[in-house]
Amino acid sequence: MNKYRIRKKFTNFIVHACLTILALIWIFPLFWVIMTSFRAGKGSYSSTFFPDKLTLNNYVTLFTDTDVFNFPQWFLNTLVVAIFSCILSTFFIVSIAYVTSRLRFKSRKLLLNVALVLGMFPGFMAMIAIYYILKGIGMTQGVLKLVSLVLVYAGGSGILQFYVAKGFFDTIPRSIDEAAYIDGATKWNVFRRITIPLSKSIIVYTVLTSFIAPWIDFVLAKVIIGTDAKYYTVAIGLWNMLEKENIYQWYTRFAAGAVCVSIPIAVLFLFMQRCYTDGLTGAVKG
C-alpha cells in the first residue's frame, strides 16, 4: 500500500512538473511581447530580457500618431467585421445544425457528406476565385471591402463548427420536442423556447470561434483589401509595421498593438468562460 502511494505521488509529481514546464514555455512568448511593449528603446534588438526603462509611450503613440499607421482605424475596422461576421456565422451554424439534426428530408445524408468532404479542403484554395467573384460584382471598392470580408467569413463558417453544433443538438432528447408538439407548439416555438435555452453552451462556443476567426485572419483579409490602408484590419496593419523600412521605429509599438489586439478576445472569453467548457462537451441531461 505504501509503495502504491509513493508511486502515485511520484507519478503526480512528474505530471505536474511536465505541465509546469509546458505552461512556462507557452507563457514565455506572451510575457516577452508584453515586456517589449513597455520597452523605452527602439528597434527589435535588446541586450536584456527585462527592459532597462519602462514606458507607456508605445501605447500612447500607437493611438495618437496616425499619420503613418492609423491603428485606431484598423482596430475599429476589425471590430466591426468580427462582430457582424460573428452574428451571421452563429445564425448560419445554429440554424443549419438544428435543421440537419432535427428534421428529416430528401438528400439530407448526401448534404452532410458533401459538407464534410468540402470541409477537408483548406479555405485558402478558393481565395483567388473569391477575389475575382467579388471584383466582378464590384465588391472590392471602398468600404465594400469590409462588407465583402463579413460575407466571406460568414459564408465560409467552419464545417467543424457546424458538425460540433449538430452533435450537440443530437444529444437533446427528441421526446422533449414531441411533448411540446402534443401541447400545440410549432417547430419555431420548439426551437426558440426549448432548444435555444438548452443549447446556450454550444451557442457560446460558436460565438467565440466565430469572433476569433475574422479577428486574427491575415491571408484572406490581405487578398480582399489589398493595399488600401484605410480599410486594413489589425493583422495587416501590424504586419506592415514589421517591414524593413518601419521595423526600427515601430517594433515596440507593434508589440503594444499585439497586446491591444489580444484584449477583446480575452475579455470575450472571460465573460463567457462559464459556458465554454459545457459547449465543448456537448452533453445535456434529459
XYZ file of N, CA, C and O in Angstrom, residues 39-237:
796
model
N 8.980 48.603 -23.450
C 10.390 48.984 -23.560
C 10.519 50.383 -24.141
O 9.867 50.719 -25.129
N 11.390 51.174 -23.540
C 11.568 52.567 -23.976
C 12.404 52.675 -25.242
O 12.235 53.595 -26.037
N 13.295 51.740 -25.455
C 14.164 51.797 -26.622
C 13.452 51.413 -27.899
O 12.341 50.867 -27.895
N 14.099 51.691 -29.038
C 13.545 51.363 -30.347
C 14.263 50.154 -30.920
O 15.285 49.703 -30.407
N 13.736 49.652 -32.032
C 14.357 48.531 -32.715
C 13.955 47.191 -32.125
O 13.366 47.105 -31.053
N 14.309 46.133 -32.868
C 13.929 44.789 -32.456
C 14.953 44.137 -31.542
O 14.651 43.119 -30.907
N 16.158 44.710 -31.455
C 17.216 44.090 -30.648
C 17.266 44.717 -29.268
O 17.155 45.941 -29.113
N 17.432 43.855 -28.270
C 17.627 44.322 -26.899
C 18.619 43.402 -26.218
O 18.532 42.169 -26.356
N 19.557 43.959 -25.492
C 20.607 43.173 -24.835
C 20.099 42.481 -23.573
O 20.751 41.578 -23.057
N 18.947 42.882 -23.059
C 18.401 42.295 -21.839
C 16.951 41.881 -22.068
O 16.251 42.464 -22.897
N 16.516 40.862 -21.327
C 15.143 40.411 -21.455
C 14.194 41.425 -20.827
O 13.173 41.783 -21.422
N 14.518 41.888 -19.635
C 13.717 42.906 -18.973
C 14.206 44.283 -19.408
O 15.399 44.569 -19.356
N 13.313 45.130 -19.880
C 13.723 46.469 -20.340
C 14.402 47.265 -19.235
O 14.022 47.175 -18.061
N 15.419 48.023 -19.642
C 16.097 48.880 -18.668
C 15.193 50.006 -18.190
O 15.311 50.473 -17.053
N 14.299 50.425 -19.053
C 13.399 51.522 -18.715
C 12.020 51.213 -19.271
O 11.883 50.878 -20.442
N 11.016 51.330 -18.415
C 9.645 51.057 -18.825
C 8.916 52.351 -19.152
O 9.164 53.393 -18.541
N 8.024 52.275 -20.124
C 7.285 53.458 -20.534
C 5.939 53.054 -21.131
O 5.785 51.935 -21.649
N 4.978 53.947 -21.050
C 3.674 53.762 -21.691
C 3.596 54.496 -23.021
O 2.539 54.502 -23.664
N 4.708 55.080 -23.435
C 4.713 55.905 -24.640
C 4.368 55.105 -25.886
O 3.776 55.647 -26.831
N 4.720 53.814 -25.909
C 4.404 53.000 -27.091
C 2.903 52.885 -27.297
O 2.412 52.951 -28.429
N 2.164 52.719 -26.228
C 0.710 52.635 -26.321
C 0.098 53.988 -26.690
O -0.826 54.066 -27.508
N 0.621 55.040 -26.079
C 0.104 56.374 -26.366
C 0.344 56.737 -27.828
O -0.553 57.209 -28.541
N 1.561 56.500 -28.306
C 1.907 56.820 -29.687
C 1.120 55.979 -30.673
O 0.742 56.440 -31.749
N 0.853 54.732 -30.309
C 0.118 53.830 -31.195
C -1.260 54.381 -31.530
O -1.746 54.233 -32.659
N -1.897 55.035 -30.556
C -3.253 55.538 -30.757
C -3.303 57.015 -31.129
O -4.364 57.509 -31.519
N -2.182 57.725 -31.019
C -2.185 59.162 -31.320
C -1.438 59.499 -32.600
O -1.827 60.418 -33.328
N -0.368 58.779 -32.906
C 0.415 59.045 -34.110
C -0.168 58.228 -35.265
O 0.234 57.091 -35.526
N -1.139 58.805 -35.955
C -1.868 58.082 -37.002
C -1.496 58.536 -38.415
O -2.179 58.178 -39.371
N -0.438 59.310 -38.548
C -0.054 59.796 -39.878
C 0.441 58.671 -40.772
O 0.130 58.618 -41.965
N 1.235 57.761 -40.199
C 1.799 56.658 -40.976
C 0.943 55.399 -40.821
O 0.536 54.784 -41.807
N 0.672 55.019 -39.593
C -0.125 53.830 -39.305
C -1.306 54.226 -38.420
O -1.131 54.609 -37.266
N -2.500 54.113 -38.984
C -3.711 54.515 -38.266
C -4.278 53.305 -37.518
O -5.278 52.705 -37.918
N -3.651 52.969 -36.403
C -4.061 51.789 -35.646
C -5.493 51.883 -35.127
O -6.226 50.876 -35.178
N -5.956 53.016 -34.604
C -7.366 53.082 -34.153
C -8.364 52.738 -35.254
O -9.364 52.062 -35.006
N -8.098 53.195 -36.491
C -8.991 52.882 -37.600
C -8.955 51.399 -37.929
O -9.994 50.781 -38.179
N -7.770 50.802 -37.889
C -7.659 49.368 -38.142
C -8.390 48.568 -37.072
O -9.071 47.590 -37.376
N -8.238 49.001 -35.843
C -8.893 48.305 -34.730
C -10.411 48.362 -34.891
O -11.106 47.363 -34.693
N -10.925 49.531 -35.271
C -12.366 49.690 -35.476
C -12.842 48.842 -36.650
O -13.893 48.190 -36.568
N -12.080 48.841 -37.750
C -12.440 48.009 -38.904
C -12.552 46.541 -38.510
O -13.524 45.854 -38.867
N -11.560 46.065 -37.791
C -11.540 44.655 -37.400
C -12.671 44.335 -36.447
O -13.302 43.279 -36.548
N -12.946 45.251 -35.525
C -14.019 45.020 -34.558
C -15.374 44.932 -35.254
O -16.186 44.041 -34.946
N -15.621 45.820 -36.208
C -16.894 45.806 -36.939
C -17.028 44.512 -37.742
O -18.072 43.851 -37.723
N -15.972 44.144 -38.460
C -16.001 42.921 -39.267
C -16.214 41.702 -38.379
O -17.018 40.807 -38.693
N -15.507 41.637 -37.260
C -15.608 40.481 -36.376
C -16.994 40.365 -35.759
O -17.552 39.264 -35.663
N -17.582 41.482 -35.347
C -18.898 41.441 -34.708
C -19.971 40.981 -35.692
O -20.765 40.070 -35.394
N -20.006 41.593 -36.872
C -21.039 41.215 -37.844
C -20.808 39.798 -38.374
O -21.770 39.055 -38.609
N -19.551 39.418 -38.583
C -19.268 38.046 -39.015
C -19.690 37.047 -37.951
O -20.235 35.980 -38.263
N -19.456 37.404 -36.695
C -19.837 36.526 -35.585
C -21.352 36.335 -35.541
O -21.834 35.204 -35.382
N -22.095 37.416 -35.690
C -23.559 37.327 -35.640
C -24.095 36.456 -36.780
O -24.912 35.541 -36.564
N -23.636 36.736 -38.005
C -24.121 35.968 -39.160
C -23.675 34.515 -39.098
O -24.465 33.600 -39.379
N -22.423 34.281 -38.730
C -21.911 32.912 -38.660
C -22.663 32.102 -37.620
O -23.023 30.937 -37.861
N -22.904 32.702 -36.467
C -23.640 31.990 -35.418
C -25.050 31.644 -35.884
O -25.544 30.526 -35.648
N -25.698 32.591 -36.555
C -27.047 32.328 -37.078
C -27.036 31.189 -38.084
O -27.862 30.266 -38.024
N -26.073 31.222 -39.034
C -25.999 30.179 -40.060
C -25.712 28.811 -39.428
O -26.377 27.810 -39.737
N -24.706 28.755 -38.565
C -24.275 27.481 -37.995
C -25.368 26.858 -37.146
O -25.687 25.669 -37.277
N -25.962 27.653 -36.257
C -27.001 27.121 -35.375
C -28.229 26.689 -36.176
O -28.811 25.617 -35.921
N -28.616 27.479 -37.165
C -29.799 27.138 -37.967
C -29.590 25.852 -38.750
O -30.438 24.946 -38.729
N -28.469 25.769 -39.454
C -28.219 24.579 -40.275
C -28.028 23.348 -39.404
O -28.515 22.251 -39.724
N -27.326 23.510 -38.284
C -27.110 22.375 -37.394
C -28.430 21.861 -36.828
O -28.646 20.647 -36.722
N -29.326 22.763 -36.480
C -30.622 22.343 -35.939
C -31.451 21.623 -37.002
O -32.071 20.590 -36.723
N -31.462 22.168 -38.200
C -32.251 21.560 -39.278
C -31.748 20.158 -39.595
O -32.527 19.206 -39.713
N -30.453 19.990 -39.739
C -29.905 18.678 -40.088
C -29.986 17.692 -38.930
O -29.938 16.472 -39.144
N -30.110 18.196 -37.709
C -30.209 17.314 -36.561
C -31.640 16.867 -36.296
O -31.889 15.695 -35.982
N -32.598 17.788 -36.441
C -33.969 17.509 -36.029
C -34.902 17.125 -37.184
O -35.858 16.389 -36.988
N -34.654 17.639 -38.370
C -35.570 17.396 -39.481
C -35.021 16.303 -40.392
O -33.811 16.116 -40.520
N -35.929 15.589 -41.022
C -35.561 14.543 -41.978
C -36.116 14.937 -43.341
O -37.321 15.133 -43.498
N -35.239 15.043 -44.330
C -35.661 15.453 -45.662
C -34.788 14.750 -46.688
O -33.744 14.176 -46.363
N -35.217 14.815 -47.931
C -34.512 14.132 -49.009
C -33.113 14.699 -49.200
O -32.905 15.908 -49.119
N -32.154 13.831 -49.428
C -30.744 14.194 -49.665
C -30.073 14.775 -48.424
O -29.032 15.427 -48.530
N -30.640 14.524 -47.254
C -30.023 15.026 -46.025
C -28.640 14.413 -45.801
O -27.667 15.126 -45.521
N -28.533 13.103 -45.920
C -27.248 12.446 -45.719
C -26.238 12.859 -46.785
O -25.049 13.014 -46.504
N -26.717 13.033 -48.014
C -25.834 13.474 -49.084
C -25.282 14.868 -48.774
O -24.091 15.139 -48.973
N -26.143 15.751 -48.286
C -25.710 17.095 -47.926
C -24.652 17.068 -46.832
O -23.643 17.781 -46.900
N -24.856 16.230 -45.822
C -23.890 16.124 -44.728
C -22.552 15.585 -45.229
O -21.483 16.077 -44.826
N -22.598 14.597 -46.115
C -21.356 14.024 -46.638
C -20.604 15.032 -47.509
O -19.375 15.152 -47.417
N -21.339 15.753 -48.353
C -20.704 16.760 -49.206
C -20.076 17.862 -48.358
O -18.949 18.317 -48.609
N -20.805 18.297 -47.331
C -20.277 19.338 -46.449
C -19.013 18.866 -45.745
O -18.052 19.629 -45.586
N -18.993 17.616 -45.325
C -17.813 17.079 -44.650
C -16.611 17.012 -45.581
O -15.494 17.371 -45.214
N -16.846 16.571 -46.818
C -15.755 16.485 -47.795
C -15.213 17.878 -48.128
O -14.004 18.100 -48.177
N -16.109 18.834 -48.360
C -15.672 20.192 -48.669
C -14.906 20.809 -47.505
O -13.982 21.609 -47.707
N -15.282 20.445 -46.287
C -14.579 20.978 -45.124
C -13.165 20.478 -44.988
O -12.369 21.052 -44.243
N -12.810 19.417 -45.705
C -11.443 18.892 -45.644
C -10.467 19.709 -46.476
O -9.255 19.596 -46.306
N -10.979 20.530 -47.387
C -10.112 21.348 -48.225
C -9.845 22.681 -47.520
O -10.775 23.312 -47.013
N -8.605 23.124 -47.470
C -8.301 24.406 -46.819
C -8.955 25.573 -47.549
O -9.049 25.591 -48.782
N -9.411 26.566 -46.783
C -10.144 27.686 -47.353
C -9.340 28.539 -48.314
O -9.907 29.126 -49.244
N -8.006 28.590 -48.114
C -7.214 29.477 -48.971
C -7.128 28.988 -50.412
O -6.683 29.722 -51.304
N -7.575 27.736 -50.679
C -7.558 27.242 -52.055
C -8.530 28.026 -52.935
O -8.347 28.102 -54.152
N -9.555 28.614 -52.337
C -10.567 29.332 -53.111
C -10.385 30.842 -53.054
O -11.243 31.575 -53.559
N -9.293 31.313 -52.464
C -9.140 32.754 -52.258
C -9.138 33.543 -53.562
O -9.808 34.580 -53.669
N -8.385 33.075 -54.540
C -8.286 33.816 -55.796
C -9.636 33.856 -56.505
O -10.066 34.900 -57.019
N -10.332 32.716 -56.499
C -11.658 32.672 -57.117
C -12.616 33.611 -56.392
O -13.399 34.339 -57.029
N -12.564 33.617 -55.074
C -13.433 34.507 -54.287
C -13.134 35.963 -54.611
O -14.057 36.788 -54.777
N -11.856 36.292 -54.721
C -11.487 37.681 -55.001
C -12.035 38.137 -56.354
O -12.604 39.237 -56.457
N -11.890 37.310 -57.377
C -12.341 37.722 -58.713
C -13.868 37.744 -58.803
O -14.433 38.544 -59.562
N -14.540 36.902 -58.043
C -16.005 36.978 -57.995
C -16.430 38.295 -57.365
O -17.320 38.998 -57.875
N -15.802 38.647 -56.238
C -16.122 39.912 -55.575
C -15.772 41.105 -56.462
O -16.510 42.096 -56.520
N -14.657 41.000 -57.160
C -14.253 42.083 -58.058
C -15.241 42.224 -59.205
O -15.564 43.344 -59.640
N -15.742 41.095 -59.717
C -16.676 41.137 -60.838
C -17.999 41.786 -60.491
O -18.646 42.381 -61.362
N -18.411 41.705 -59.221
C -19.685 42.314 -58.826
C -19.463 43.650 -58.114
O -20.399 44.194 -57.516
N -18.239 44.163 -58.174
C -17.956 45.485 -57.636
C -17.882 45.573 -56.129
O -18.170 46.636 -55.556
N -17.455 44.494 -55.474
C -17.402 44.478 -54.017
C -15.983 44.674 -53.481
O -15.711 44.405 -52.311
N -15.077 45.156 -54.321
C -13.698 45.380 -53.873
C -13.330 46.857 -53.926
O -12.150 47.201 -54.095
N -14.318 47.710 -53.772
C -14.084 49.153 -53.814
C -14.524 49.793 -52.504
O -15.644 49.541 -52.030
N -13.656 50.610 -51.923
C -14.005 51.384 -50.744
C -14.458 50.519 -49.578
O -13.924 49.440 -49.309
N -15.478 50.997 -48.884
C -15.968 50.317 -47.685
C -16.599 48.966 -48.016
O -16.767 48.118 -47.115
N -16.919 48.723 -49.275
C -17.471 47.428 -49.669
C -16.477 46.298 -49.432
O -16.876 45.121 -49.359
N -15.202 46.639 -49.312
C -14.206 45.615 -48.993
C -14.486 44.992 -47.631
O -14.363 43.773 -47.456
N -14.858 45.822 -46.669
C -15.184 45.301 -45.339
C -16.472 44.494 -45.380
O -16.598 43.471 -44.694
N -17.434 44.944 -46.184
C -18.672 44.176 -46.355
C -18.360 42.808 -46.968
O -18.926 41.788 -46.560
N -17.455 42.796 -47.934
C -17.059 41.530 -48.555
C -16.426 40.590 -47.537
O -16.688 39.380 -47.543
N -15.594 41.144 -46.659
C -14.980 40.313 -45.623
C -16.044 39.678 -44.736
O -15.969 38.493 -44.406
N -17.025 40.472 -44.343
C -18.098 39.942 -43.494
C -18.832 38.808 -44.207
O -19.081 37.736 -43.622
N -19.168 39.009 -45.475
C -19.907 37.993 -46.223
C -19.084 36.723 -46.413
O -19.606 35.607 -46.293
N -17.802 36.892 -46.697
C -16.948 35.727 -46.915
C -16.749 34.953 -45.620
O -16.835 33.715 -45.593
N -16.471 35.652 -44.526
C -16.289 34.970 -43.245
C -17.559 34.263 -42.811
O -17.525 33.132 -42.315
N -18.710 34.945 -42.980
C -19.976 34.338 -42.568
C -20.345 33.164 -43.474
O -20.789 32.113 -43.005
N -20.152 33.346 -44.786
C -20.486 32.277 -45.717
C -19.564 31.080 -45.623
O -19.962 29.959 -45.938
N -18.348 31.311 -45.184
C -17.388 30.220 -45.067
C -17.248 29.704 -43.658
O -16.171 29.242 -43.261
N -18.311 29.798 -42.869
C -18.274 29.310 -41.487
C -17.806 27.863 -41.456
O -18.207 27.038 -42.276
N -16.984 27.568 -40.497
C -16.317 26.276 -40.450
C -17.250 25.078 -40.414
O -18.236 25.055 -39.674
N -16.931 24.058 -41.218
C -17.699 22.828 -41.231
C -17.582 22.117 -39.886
O -18.539 21.518 -39.389
N -16.402 22.196 -39.275
C -16.232 21.553 -37.979
C -17.148 22.178 -36.935
O -17.718 21.470 -36.092
N -17.316 23.494 -36.962
C -18.234 24.136 -36.032
C -19.660 23.633 -36.260
O -20.407 23.398 -35.308
N -20.023 23.494 -37.525
C -21.374 23.013 -37.857
C -21.587 21.597 -37.335
O -22.642 21.284 -36.759
N -20.593 20.737 -37.493
C -20.746 19.366 -37.018
C -20.741 19.291 -35.492
O -21.419 18.446 -34.905
N -19.966 20.149 -34.834
C -19.988 20.181 -33.370
C -21.369 20.591 -32.879
O -21.924 19.995 -31.943
N -21.934 21.648 -33.489
C -23.265 22.098 -33.102
C -24.318 21.026 -33.376
O -25.216 20.795 -32.551
N -24.219 20.363 -34.526
C -25.175 19.300 -34.842
C -25.071 18.163 -33.830
O -26.094 17.616 -33.371
N -23.861 17.794 -33.474
C -23.684 16.744 -32.474
C -24.289 17.119 -31.136
O -24.837 16.263 -30.423
N -24.208 18.402 -30.782
C -24.819 18.850 -29.540
C -26.338 18.736 -29.606
O -26.982 18.250 -28.675
N -26.927 19.188 -30.720
C -28.384 19.096 -30.863
C -28.851 17.638 -30.843
O -29.964 17.352 -30.381
N -28.010 16.733 -31.345
C -28.382 15.316 -31.335
C -28.505 14.774 -29.916
O -29.216 13.773 -29.687
N -27.803 15.382 -28.946
C -27.848 14.887 -27.568
C -29.102 15.343 -26.828
O -29.399 14.819 -25.755
N -29.820 16.318 -27.356
C -31.058 16.780 -26.715
C -32.162 15.773 -27.024
O -32.446 15.513 -28.195
N -32.787 15.193 -26.024
C -33.811 14.151 -26.267
C -34.940 14.662 -27.160
O -35.491 15.738 -26.944
N -35.285 13.857 -28.157
C -36.372 14.228 -29.056
C -37.730 14.162 -28.358
O -38.702 14.761 -28.832
N -37.779 13.458 -27.245
C -39.043 13.359 -26.516
C -39.492 14.727 -26.005
O -40.698 14.963 -25.853
N -38.533 15.628 -25.755
C -38.894 16.978 -25.328
C -39.637 17.695 -26.452
O -40.660 18.352 -26.231
N -39.130 17.559 -27.674
C -39.799 18.168 -28.816
C -41.198 17.576 -29.021
O -42.165 18.309 -29.273
N -41.279 16.267 -28.914
C -42.562 15.604 -29.140
C -43.595 16.026 -28.102
O -44.779 16.212 -28.419
N -43.179 16.187 -26.857
C -44.112 16.637 -25.815
C -44.609 18.047 -26.117
O -45.790 18.366 -25.899
N -43.711 18.899 -26.635
C -44.114 20.259 -26.987
C -45.077 20.259 -28.168
O -46.035 21.043 -28.203
N -44.845 19.359 -29.137
C -45.755 19.275 -30.286
C -47.156 18.851 -29.842
O -48.177 19.340 -30.358
N -47.209 17.932 -28.872
C -48.503 17.479 -28.370
C -49.268 18.632 -27.715
O -50.500 18.728 -27.815
N -48.514 19.536 -27.081
C -49.136 20.698 -26.428
C -49.491 21.805 -27.411
O -49.972 22.867 -27.002
N -49.230 21.577 -28.702
C -49.618 22.546 -29.712
C -48.518 23.484 -30.165
O -48.796 24.443 -30.906
N -47.279 23.252 -29.779
C -46.182 24.125 -30.182
C -45.779 23.837 -31.624
O -45.844 22.692 -32.094
N -45.366 24.878 -32.324
C -44.848 24.717 -33.682
C -43.353 24.443 -33.628
O -42.714 24.547 -32.567
N -42.773 24.101 -34.784
C -41.329 23.859 -34.826
C -40.547 25.110 -34.425
O -39.506 25.026 -33.770
N -41.035 26.269 -34.843
C -40.366 27.514 -34.472
C -40.417 27.746 -32.960
O -39.439 28.155 -32.352
N -41.590 27.446 -32.344
C -41.705 27.605 -30.899
C -40.786 26.648 -30.146
O -40.177 27.015 -29.136
N -40.677 25.434 -30.648
C -39.792 24.454 -30.024
C -38.341 24.919 -30.115
O -37.578 24.835 -29.134
N -37.982 25.418 -31.296
C -36.605 25.882 -31.480
C -36.305 27.085 -30.595
O -35.255 27.146 -29.941
N -37.232 28.032 -30.522
C -36.976 29.284 -29.805
C -37.098 29.143 -28.292
O -36.306 29.724 -27.549
N -38.070 28.356 -27.831
C -38.359 28.306 -26.401
C -37.763 27.095 -25.685
O -37.669 27.105 -24.455
N -37.391 26.063 -26.441
C -36.866 24.856 -25.805
C -35.413 24.597 -26.209
O -34.524 24.483 -25.358
N -35.173 24.517 -27.526
C -33.844 24.135 -27.992
C -32.801 25.211 -27.687
O -31.700 24.892 -27.210
N -33.116 26.467 -27.975
C -32.144 27.535 -27.744
C -31.736 27.644 -26.277
O -30.544 27.703 -25.962
N -32.694 27.659 -25.304
C -32.271 27.700 -23.898
C -31.412 26.510 -23.482
O -30.477 26.663 -22.681
N -31.706 25.329 -24.015
C -30.910 24.152 -23.682
C -29.550 24.158 -24.362
O -28.650 23.419 -23.950
N -29.414 24.960 -25.412
C -28.184 24.957 -26.213
C -27.333 26.197 -25.978
O -26.532 26.567 -26.833
N -27.516 26.861 -24.860
C -26.768 28.078 -24.596
C -25.253 27.850 -24.670
O -24.508 28.671 -25.190
N -24.805 26.708 -24.168
C -23.368 26.453 -24.115
C -22.760 26.328 -25.510
O -21.707 26.908 -25.790
N -23.434 25.592 -26.418
C -22.877 25.429 -27.757
C -22.970 26.722 -28.549
O -22.132 27.011 -29.411
N -23.967 27.540 -28.254
C -24.078 28.841 -28.911
C -22.930 29.740 -28.482
O -22.336 30.454 -29.289
N -22.600 29.695 -27.196
C -21.468 30.475 -26.693
C -20.169 30.014 -27.352
O -19.332 30.830 -27.763
N -19.995 28.719 -27.468
C -18.797 28.185 -28.148
C -18.733 28.653 -29.594
O -17.665 29.044 -30.088
N -19.869 28.640 -30.275
C -19.922 29.099 -31.665
C -19.602 30.583 -31.768
O -18.896 31.015 -32.680
N -20.124 31.377 -30.835
C -19.840 32.811 -30.829
C -18.348 33.062 -30.663
O -17.746 33.890 -31.368
N -17.708 32.352 -29.742
C -16.277 32.549 -29.503
C -15.450 32.227 -30.743
O -14.605 33.021 -31.166
N -15.686 31.072 -31.339
C -14.903 30.673 -32.505
C -15.201 31.549 -33.717
O -14.311 31.838 -34.521
N -16.457 31.995 -33.846
C -16.827 32.839 -34.984
C -16.267 34.246 -34.847
O -16.078 34.933 -35.855
N -16.021 34.699 -33.643
C -15.432 36.020 -33.430
C -13.924 35.990 -33.607
O -13.337 36.905 -34.196
N -13.288 34.953 -33.113
C -11.828 34.883 -33.148
C -11.318 34.742 -34.579
O -10.296 35.350 -34.946
N -11.998 33.947 -35.408
C -11.511 33.667 -36.766
C -11.287 34.942 -37.589
O -10.189 35.155 -38.112
N -12.273 35.827 -37.754
C -12.010 37.057 -38.527
C -11.098 38.032 -37.795
O -10.451 38.860 -38.436
N -11.037 37.959 -36.489
C -10.210 38.885 -35.726
C -8.723 38.653 -35.990
O -7.939 39.598 -36.045
N -8.322 37.404 -36.156
C -6.903 37.099 -36.308
C -6.510 36.757 -37.741
O -5.318 36.534 -38.021
N -7.464 36.714 -38.659
C -7.149 36.308 -40.026
C -6.295 37.351 -40.735
O -6.516 38.560 -40.602
N -5.331 36.868 -41.491
C -4.452 37.767 -42.255
C -4.552 37.517 -43.755
O -4.707 38.452 -44.537
N -4.458 36.264 -44.179
C -4.307 35.935 -45.595
C -5.515 36.392 -46.403
O -5.387 37.123 -47.395
N -6.715 35.982 -46.011
C -7.903 36.334 -46.776
C -8.150 37.838 -46.744
O -8.524 38.441 -47.760
N -7.929 38.464 -45.594
C -8.114 39.917 -45.496
C -7.130 40.652 -46.398
O -7.481 41.651 -47.035
N -5.917 40.165 -46.485
C -4.912 40.800 -47.338
C -5.291 40.693 -48.806
O -5.102 41.643 -49.583
N -5.830 39.544 -49.215
C -6.210 39.352 -50.613
C -7.351 40.290 -50.997
O -7.327 40.917 -52.061
N -8.358 40.410 -50.154
C -9.537 41.206 -50.487
C -9.272 42.702 -50.342
O -9.663 43.500 -51.202
N -8.603 43.118 -49.278
C -8.395 44.549 -49.034
C -7.269 45.113 -49.882
O -7.313 46.267 -50.318
N -6.250 44.332 -50.148
C -5.151 44.812 -50.990
C -4.273 45.816 -50.265
O -3.850 45.593 -49.125
N -4.009 46.951 -50.912
C -3.082 47.944 -50.366
C -3.774 49.206 -49.870
O -3.106 50.215 -49.622
N -5.076 49.177 -49.737
C -5.816 50.347 -49.266
C -5.736 50.405 -47.743
O -6.503 49.750 -47.038
N -4.797 51.211 -47.217
C -4.508 51.222 -45.783
C -5.697 51.679 -44.947
O -5.791 51.342 -43.764
N -6.606 52.433 -45.529
C -7.747 52.945 -44.772
C -8.648 51.816 -44.288
O -9.304 51.943 -43.244
N -8.657 50.705 -45.010
C -9.546 49.600 -44.665
C -8.781 48.384 -44.147
O -9.328 47.280 -44.112
N -7.544 48.583 -43.733
C -6.775 47.485 -43.172
C -7.432 46.943 -41.903
O -8.082 47.668 -41.156
N -7.229 45.657 -41.670
C -7.520 45.079 -40.364
C -6.235 45.109 -39.544
O -5.145 45.390 -40.062
N -6.332 44.807 -38.255
C -5.152 44.913 -37.399
C -4.064 43.922 -37.814
O -2.870 44.208 -37.673
N -4.449 42.768 -38.327
C -3.460 41.779 -38.740
C -2.598 42.323 -39.879
O -1.361 42.185 -39.864
N -3.227 42.961 -40.861
C -2.476 43.530 -41.987
C -1.643 44.720 -41.521
O -0.474 44.871 -41.901
N -2.234 45.586 -40.713
C -1.518 46.766 -40.244
C -0.307 46.425 -39.416
O 0.784 46.996 -39.618
